[in-house]
Amino acid sequence: MPNPTQITSLRVPTETLTAARTLLPGDSGKTFFLALAGGFTVTLPPVADAKNGWSATFIVKVNPTTAYIVTETAASDTNVLTGGVVERETDTADDGPYSAAFTQVNFVANTAVLGDIIRVVSDGVRYYVDGQVNADGGITLT
């Protein structure tokens, strides 16, 4: 029979967010559920403080009527996000947004839906972003 302590230690730390939050280096490895229809902004730690290996996952738990925004720290970082998102519904020119340098990910109001997800990982110099959304334009990279 498995040791219950071992099973618990395999769980991913999670946190449900219902308001703006500035993440810290100690938040690495967490999955954040975005859970306020009115939306809010989550600010990543400065990439230099996050260091190599910092990571977080963001999942829409409540469909936003105002955007959820995941952004870099404006005071220290400029266009340090790189990556793209897969869209499940593909019938327009904006399928699969990608950018080599952007400042924020927007889970678009009234378009992003329950289960849309991004993952963010740092190499100590940049944040690399990947994810998946259900609808065309569910996420924009700006």
XYZ file of N, CA, C and O in Angstrom:
568
model
N 0.854 -1.182 0.000
C 0.000 0.000 0.000
C 0.893 1.236 0.000
O 1.864 1.310 0.741
N 0.568 2.257 -0.851
C 1.391 3.475 -0.914
C 1.348 4.264 0.389
O 0.349 4.278 1.092
N 2.445 4.885 0.663
C 2.540 5.764 1.825
C 1.773 7.053 1.511
O 2.069 7.723 0.521
N 0.774 7.455 2.327
C 0.000 8.677 2.044
C 0.866 9.929 1.929
O 0.554 10.835 1.182
N 1.969 9.985 2.646
C 2.866 11.136 2.563
C 3.465 11.236 1.163
O 3.583 12.320 0.606
N 3.830 10.121 0.580
C 4.387 10.116 -0.762
C 3.356 10.572 -1.787
O 3.663 11.327 -2.692
N 2.129 10.136 -1.644
C 1.071 10.529 -2.571
C 0.840 12.040 -2.492
O 0.769 12.728 -3.502
N 0.755 12.585 -1.302
C 0.545 14.020 -1.120
C 1.686 14.815 -1.737
O 1.464 15.854 -2.338
N 2.905 14.329 -1.618
C 4.048 15.088 -2.121
C 4.066 15.172 -3.652
O 4.778 15.985 -4.203
N 3.279 14.342 -4.336
C 3.226 14.370 -5.787
C 2.243 15.409 -6.318
O 2.191 15.664 -7.504
N 1.454 15.992 -5.455
C 0.474 16.978 -5.883
C 1.136 18.281 -6.287
O 2.124 18.712 -5.710
N 0.559 18.913 -7.312
C 1.027 20.213 -7.767
C 0.398 21.278 -6.868
O -0.811 21.249 -6.632
N 1.182 22.221 -6.357
C 0.570 23.281 -5.553
C -0.330 24.156 -6.427
O 0.046 24.518 -7.545
N -1.523 24.452 -5.929
C -2.478 25.269 -6.675
C -2.951 26.430 -5.818
O -2.866 26.396 -4.590
N -3.446 27.451 -6.516
C -4.013 28.603 -5.832
C -5.092 29.191 -6.736
O -4.884 29.326 -7.945
N -6.237 29.510 -6.164
C -7.303 30.154 -6.911
C -7.194 31.652 -6.703
O -7.162 32.126 -5.567
N -7.107 32.392 -7.805
C -6.987 33.847 -7.740
C -8.322 34.497 -8.083
O -8.978 34.101 -9.043
N -8.679 35.514 -7.291
C -9.899 36.288 -7.549
C -9.608 37.784 -7.523
O -10.534 38.590 -7.473
N -8.340 38.138 -7.549
C -7.928 39.547 -7.545
C -6.519 39.652 -8.111
O -5.800 38.650 -8.211
N -6.118 40.867 -8.446
C -4.780 41.119 -8.976
C -3.732 40.567 -8.017
O -3.915 40.582 -6.795
N -2.631 40.111 -8.585
C -1.571 39.527 -7.764
C -0.231 39.711 -8.447
O -0.118 39.555 -9.666
N 0.783 40.058 -7.674
C 2.163 40.086 -8.149
C 2.835 38.834 -7.614
O 2.894 38.633 -6.389
N 3.311 37.989 -8.513
C 3.926 36.732 -8.102
C 5.358 36.962 -7.642
O 6.008 37.929 -8.034
N 5.831 36.036 -6.840
C 7.175 36.086 -6.270
C 7.986 34.892 -6.756
O 7.412 33.891 -7.212
N 9.305 34.944 -6.634
C 10.101 33.776 -7.005
C 9.625 32.498 -6.294
O 9.648 31.424 -6.884
N 9.148 32.614 -5.073
C 8.661 31.454 -4.314
C 7.373 30.847 -4.841
O 6.966 29.771 -4.401
N 6.713 31.515 -5.794
C 5.490 30.973 -6.394
C 5.783 29.984 -7.518
O 4.858 29.432 -8.123
N 7.040 29.738 -7.799
C 7.416 28.824 -8.878
C 6.795 27.449 -8.663
O 6.737 26.936 -7.546
N 6.327 26.876 -9.767
C 5.765 25.532 -9.731
C 4.270 25.485 -9.465
O 3.666 24.420 -9.554
N 3.664 26.605 -9.169
C 2.227 26.628 -8.849
C 1.375 26.662 -10.111
O 1.778 27.177 -11.153
N 0.170 26.147 -9.957
C -0.886 26.303 -10.941
C -1.892 27.280 -10.349
O -2.352 27.096 -9.219
N -2.201 28.324 -11.107
C -3.133 29.359 -10.664
C -4.428 29.256 -11.454
O -4.414 29.281 -12.684
N -5.539 29.132 -10.723
C -6.860 29.125 -11.338
C -7.388 30.556 -11.328
O -7.423 31.200 -10.278
N -7.783 31.063 -12.496
C -8.270 32.433 -12.647
C -9.787 32.392 -12.483
O -10.483 31.788 -13.298
N -10.289 33.035 -11.419
C -11.665 32.757 -11.016
C -12.475 33.992 -10.639
O -13.127 34.022 -9.596
N -12.445 35.029 -11.456
C -13.305 36.193 -11.246
C -13.743 36.693 -12.609
O -12.901 37.102 -13.411
N -15.042 36.652 -12.881
C -15.535 37.066 -14.197
C -15.054 38.469 -14.563
O -14.798 38.754 -15.725
N -14.904 39.342 -13.563
C -14.475 40.715 -13.808
C -13.029 40.848 -14.229
O -12.588 41.932 -14.593
N -12.255 39.748 -14.223
C -10.869 39.775 -14.666
C -9.954 40.528 -13.722
O -10.407 41.189 -12.785
N -8.658 40.430 -13.977
C -7.630 41.093 -13.180
C -6.292 40.826 -13.825
O -6.197 40.077 -14.795
N -5.237 41.420 -13.264
C -3.875 41.276 -13.793
C -3.011 40.488 -12.821
O -3.029 40.739 -11.617
N -2.244 39.559 -13.366
C -1.232 38.821 -12.609
C 0.115 39.244 -13.169
O 0.354 39.150 -14.379
N 0.998 39.736 -12.304
C 2.315 40.200 -12.723
C 3.361 39.149 -12.352
O 3.439 38.732 -11.189
N 4.142 38.744 -13.346
C 5.216 37.785 -13.115
C 6.347 38.462 -12.352
O 6.530 39.678 -12.451
N 7.151 37.700 -11.607
C 8.311 38.310 -10.952
C 9.306 38.799 -12.004
O 9.330 38.271 -13.124
N 10.145 39.791 -11.670
C 11.179 40.189 -12.625
C 11.954 38.944 -13.065
O 12.303 38.100 -12.236
N 12.196 38.823 -14.353
C 12.819 37.610 -14.877
C 14.186 37.361 -14.228
O 14.566 36.209 -13.992
N 14.915 38.407 -13.892
C 16.225 38.245 -13.240
C 16.086 37.650 -11.835
O 16.964 36.926 -11.372
N 14.973 37.952 -11.159
C 14.719 37.389 -9.828
C 14.162 35.972 -9.922
O 14.402 35.144 -9.045
N 13.387 35.722 -10.972
C 12.773 34.401 -11.138
C 13.840 33.338 -11.366
O 13.734 32.228 -10.874
N 14.834 33.688 -12.154
C 15.959 32.809 -12.452
C 15.545 31.602 -13.300
O 14.381 31.378 -13.585
N 16.524 30.829 -13.689
C 16.332 29.660 -14.530
C 15.459 28.621 -13.837
O 15.718 28.259 -12.699
N 14.420 28.169 -14.537
C 13.573 27.106 -14.010
C 12.285 27.569 -13.358
O 11.434 26.741 -13.031
N 12.120 28.881 -13.155
C 10.863 29.365 -12.574
C 9.726 29.017 -13.537
O 9.852 29.155 -14.747
N 8.601 28.553 -12.982
C 7.480 28.198 -13.839
C 6.156 28.419 -13.130
O 6.087 28.414 -11.894
N 5.115 28.612 -13.929
C 3.750 28.718 -13.410
C 2.786 28.349 -14.533
O 3.103 28.491 -15.714
N 1.622 27.882 -14.143
C 0.552 27.550 -15.072
C -0.673 28.359 -14.678
O -0.940 28.544 -13.488
N -1.406 28.842 -15.687
C -2.610 29.646 -15.458
C -3.763 29.013 -16.214
O -3.654 28.770 -17.422
N -4.870 28.746 -15.496
C -6.031 28.083 -16.082
C -7.279 28.909 -15.794
O -7.523 29.302 -14.638
N -8.085 29.151 -16.832
C -9.359 29.855 -16.647
C -10.328 28.936 -15.913
O -10.630 27.831 -16.374
N -10.783 29.400 -14.744
C -11.761 28.658 -13.947
C -13.149 29.289 -14.060
O -14.159 28.625 -13.883
N -13.177 30.598 -14.331
C -14.428 31.334 -14.529
C -14.283 32.128 -15.825
O -13.319 32.876 -15.982
N -15.221 31.964 -16.745
C -15.162 32.687 -18.020
C -15.099 34.187 -17.757
O -15.935 34.720 -17.030
N -14.120 34.894 -18.344
C -13.967 36.320 -18.052
C -14.893 37.211 -18.893
O -15.032 37.015 -20.095
N -15.506 38.188 -18.218
C -16.239 39.242 -18.924
C -15.359 40.483 -19.054
O -15.693 41.408 -19.779
N -14.262 40.502 -18.330
C -13.164 41.467 -18.471
C -11.900 40.613 -18.513
O -11.824 39.599 -17.826
N -10.917 40.994 -19.292
C -9.745 40.143 -19.532
C -8.982 39.780 -18.264
O -8.856 40.584 -17.345
N -8.459 38.547 -18.264
C -7.388 38.165 -17.348
C -6.106 38.515 -18.091
O -5.943 38.170 -19.266
N -5.172 39.166 -17.407
C -3.904 39.549 -18.021
C -2.765 38.963 -17.197
O -2.738 39.110 -15.971
N -1.824 38.303 -17.867
C -0.592 37.829 -17.238
C 0.519 38.641 -17.889
O 0.712 38.584 -19.104
N 1.247 39.425 -17.079
C 2.193 40.389 -17.630
C 3.551 40.333 -16.942
O 3.673 39.892 -15.803
N 4.551 40.827 -17.654
C 5.885 40.983 -17.091
C 5.904 42.173 -16.137
O 4.977 42.983 -16.123
N 6.964 42.300 -15.364
C 7.144 43.440 -14.468
C 7.641 44.632 -15.275
O 8.773 44.625 -15.773
N 6.795 45.639 -15.415
C 7.113 46.785 -16.278
C 8.352 47.546 -15.824
O 9.094 48.078 -16.647
N 8.609 47.600 -14.524
C 9.725 48.384 -14.007
C 11.088 47.806 -14.392
O 12.074 48.529 -14.440
N 11.149 46.498 -14.679
C 12.456 45.885 -14.936
C 12.544 45.106 -16.251
O 13.643 44.858 -16.737
N 11.421 44.711 -16.805
C 11.436 43.853 -17.988
C 10.759 44.543 -19.173
O 9.797 45.283 -18.999
N 11.246 44.273 -20.367
C 10.643 44.802 -21.593
C 10.606 43.696 -22.642
O 11.655 43.224 -23.079
N 9.411 43.276 -22.997
C 9.226 42.249 -24.032
C 10.031 40.983 -23.764
O 10.697 40.467 -24.654
N 9.962 40.467 -22.529
C 10.720 39.265 -22.184
C 9.899 37.986 -22.308
O 10.377 36.912 -21.941
N 8.685 38.072 -22.841
C 7.885 36.879 -23.078
C 8.030 36.454 -24.534
O 8.067 37.298 -25.437
N 8.130 35.138 -24.748
C 8.257 34.557 -26.080
C 7.391 33.309 -26.131
O 7.394 32.531 -25.179
N 6.657 33.139 -27.218
C 5.927 31.890 -27.358
C 4.647 32.022 -28.135
O 4.403 33.031 -28.803
N 3.826 30.991 -28.025
C 2.599 30.959 -28.779
C 1.564 30.067 -28.143
O 1.823 29.352 -27.180
N 0.360 30.122 -28.724
C -0.791 29.417 -28.185
C -1.483 28.665 -29.321
O -1.636 29.196 -30.422
N -1.902 27.467 -29.059
C -2.665 26.668 -30.008
C -4.144 26.966 -29.804
O -4.629 26.988 -28.669
N -4.856 27.193 -30.897
C -6.302 27.394 -30.836
C -6.990 26.161 -31.396
O -6.660 25.700 -32.480
N -7.953 25.635 -30.645
C -8.670 24.439 -31.092
C -9.606 24.730 -32.256
O -9.844 23.885 -33.085
N -10.175 25.905 -32.301
C -11.132 26.271 -33.345
C -10.397 27.153 -34.341
O -9.982 28.252 -34.010
N -10.175 26.653 -35.533
C -9.284 27.340 -36.466
C -9.991 27.670 -37.776
O -10.067 26.842 -38.672
N -10.482 28.877 -37.889
C -11.123 29.261 -39.144
C -10.895 30.715 -39.530
O -11.507 31.213 -40.449
N -9.987 31.407 -38.838
C -9.693 32.798 -39.194
C -8.189 32.991 -39.307
O -7.410 32.113 -38.984
N -7.797 34.186 -39.696
C -6.381 34.489 -39.896
C -5.596 34.601 -38.590
O -4.375 34.609 -38.605
N -6.272 34.694 -37.443
C -5.544 34.866 -36.183
C -5.306 33.548 -35.450
O -5.058 33.522 -34.268
N -5.361 32.433 -36.152
C -5.160 31.131 -35.525
C -3.737 30.999 -34.986
O -2.773 31.347 -35.646
N -3.632 30.461 -33.785
C -2.330 30.167 -33.219
C -1.420 31.364 -33.064
O -0.360 31.405 -33.674
N -1.801 32.361 -32.236
C -0.933 33.529 -32.092
C 0.449 33.155 -31.557
O 0.579 32.297 -30.696
N 1.483 33.815 -32.107
C 2.871 33.626 -31.691
C 3.567 34.977 -31.747
O 3.304 35.795 -32.622
N 4.508 35.190 -30.815
C 5.361 36.368 -30.876
C 6.701 36.035 -30.229
O 6.753 35.339 -29.215
N 7.776 36.558 -30.806
C 9.116 36.363 -30.251
C 9.391 37.289 -29.081
O 10.306 37.042 -28.296
N 8.614 38.373 -28.951
C 8.841 39.332 -27.870
C 7.550 40.086 -27.577
O 7.096 40.868 -28.395
N 6.964 39.825 -26.403
C 5.745 40.526 -26.012
C 5.759 40.770 -24.509
O 6.597 40.246 -23.794
N 4.816 41.593 -24.036
C 4.793 41.972 -22.621
C 3.685 41.307 -21.827
O 3.786 41.202 -20.613
N 2.606 40.871 -22.511
C 1.525 40.281 -21.742
C 0.698 39.307 -22.566
O 0.626 39.394 -23.777
N 0.080 38.391 -21.817
C -0.890 37.448 -22.360
C -2.257 37.914 -21.885
O -2.442 38.184 -20.698
N -3.198 38.015 -22.822
C -4.562 38.445 -22.482
C -5.530 37.296 -22.728
O -5.664 36.840 -23.867
N -6.171 36.806 -21.670
C -7.300 35.895 -21.834
C -8.477 36.812 -22.139
O -8.963 37.531 -21.262
N -8.930 36.822 -23.374
C -9.841 37.838 -23.895
C -11.239 37.713 -23.289
O -11.823 36.619 -23.247
N -11.773 38.865 -22.866
C -13.120 38.940 -22.288
C -14.151 38.400 -23.258
O -14.091 38.669 -24.459
N -15.080 37.625 -22.741
C -16.201 37.065 -23.499
C -15.771 36.136 -24.638
O -16.584 35.807 -25.495
N -14.488 35.721 -24.649
C -14.003 34.774 -25.655
C -13.261 33.616 -24.997
O -13.480 32.458 -25.346
N -12.375 33.903 -24.047
C -11.684 32.842 -23.305
C -12.735 32.076 -22.492
O -13.729 32.650 -22.050
N -12.494 30.774 -22.321
C -13.468 29.938 -21.618
C -12.796 29.003 -20.619
O -11.579 28.811 -20.642
N -13.621 28.414 -19.804
C -13.211 27.452 -18.799
C -12.234 26.437 -19.400
O -12.518 25.847 -20.444
N -11.065 26.297 -18.767
C -10.068 25.331 -19.212
C -8.983 25.884 -20.107
O -7.976 25.206 -20.340
N -9.153 27.105 -20.636
C -8.063 27.704 -21.415
C -6.837 27.806 -20.508
O -6.962 28.087 -19.308
N -5.664 27.592 -21.065
C -4.467 27.417 -20.228
C -3.221 27.990 -20.890
O -3.077 27.938 -22.112
N -2.325 28.532 -20.059
C -0.965 28.848 -20.499
C 0.015 28.341 -19.448
O -0.311 28.245 -18.266
N 1.207 28.018 -19.921
C 2.322 27.653 -19.052
C 3.443 28.639 -19.319
O 3.701 28.992 -20.478
N 4.117 29.059 -18.263
C 5.199 30.035 -18.363
C 6.427 29.427 -17.690
O 6.342 28.956 -16.553
N 7.567 29.436 -18.399
C 8.824 28.900 -17.857
C 9.938 29.882 -18.175
O 10.018 30.407 -19.285
N 10.823 30.122 -17.203
C 11.931 31.062 -17.386
C 13.258 30.331 -17.533
O 13.490 29.307 -16.896
N 14.124 30.919 -18.361
C 15.506 30.447 -18.435
C 16.442 31.431 -17.721
O 17.646 31.366 -17.859
N 15.856 32.371 -16.979
C 16.627 33.386 -16.277
C 16.849 34.644 -17.082
O 17.295 35.658 -16.552
N 16.521 34.598 -18.381
C 16.674 35.745 -19.263
C 15.328 36.131 -19.882
O 15.027 37.298 -20.064
N 14.518 35.120 -20.209
C 13.207 35.305 -20.841
C 12.192 34.413 -20.149
O 12.556 33.463 -19.453
N 10.925 34.682 -20.413
C 9.840 33.768 -20.075
C 9.341 33.154 -21.374
O 9.099 33.866 -22.351
N 9.195 31.848 -21.398
C 8.665 31.141 -22.557
C 7.235 30.722 -22.239
O 6.967 30.172 -21.162
N 6.326 31.000 -23.162
C 4.899 30.801 -22.943
C 4.365 29.820 -23.981
O 4.668 29.935 -25.165
N 3.581 28.860 -23.526
C 2.810 28.038 -24.447
C 1.454 27.788 -23.819
O 1.266 27.980 -22.621
N 0.496 27.427 -24.652
C -0.824 27.204 -24.109
C -1.803 26.721 -25.149
O -1.441 26.454 -26.294
N -3.062 26.648 -24.704
C -4.129 26.187 -25.579
C -5.428 26.867 -25.180
O -5.719 27.004 -23.992
N -6.166 27.302 -26.189
C -7.481 27.906 -25.957
C -8.500 27.228 -26.865
O -8.155 26.634 -27.879
N -9.756 27.333 -26.464
C -10.818 26.691 -27.222
C -11.247 27.502 -28.440
O -11.507 26.953 -29.496
N -11.341 28.814 -28.318
C -11.935 29.647 -29.359
C -10.910 30.504 -30.074
O -9.885 30.894 -29.508
N -11.212 30.833 -31.329
C -10.413 31.812 -32.055
C -10.323 33.097 -31.243
O -11.334 33.590 -30.763
N -9.116 33.614 -31.078
C -8.945 34.878 -30.372
C -9.147 34.790 -28.875
O -9.270 35.818 -28.206
N -9.156 33.600 -28.301
C -9.334 33.439 -26.857
C -8.185 34.028 -26.057
O -8.338 34.419 -24.911
N -7.010 34.071 -26.700
C -5.826 34.689 -26.098
C -5.185 35.579 -27.144
O -5.111 35.233 -28.320
N -4.716 36.747 -26.688
C -3.866 37.588 -27.531
C -2.546 37.812 -26.801
O -2.479 37.760 -25.575
N -1.503 38.051 -27.592
C -0.167 38.330 -27.068
C 0.187 39.745 -27.484
O 0.246 40.044 -28.673
N 0.400 40.637 -26.513
C 0.660 42.029 -26.854
C 1.914 42.550 -26.159
O 2.372 41.977 -25.202
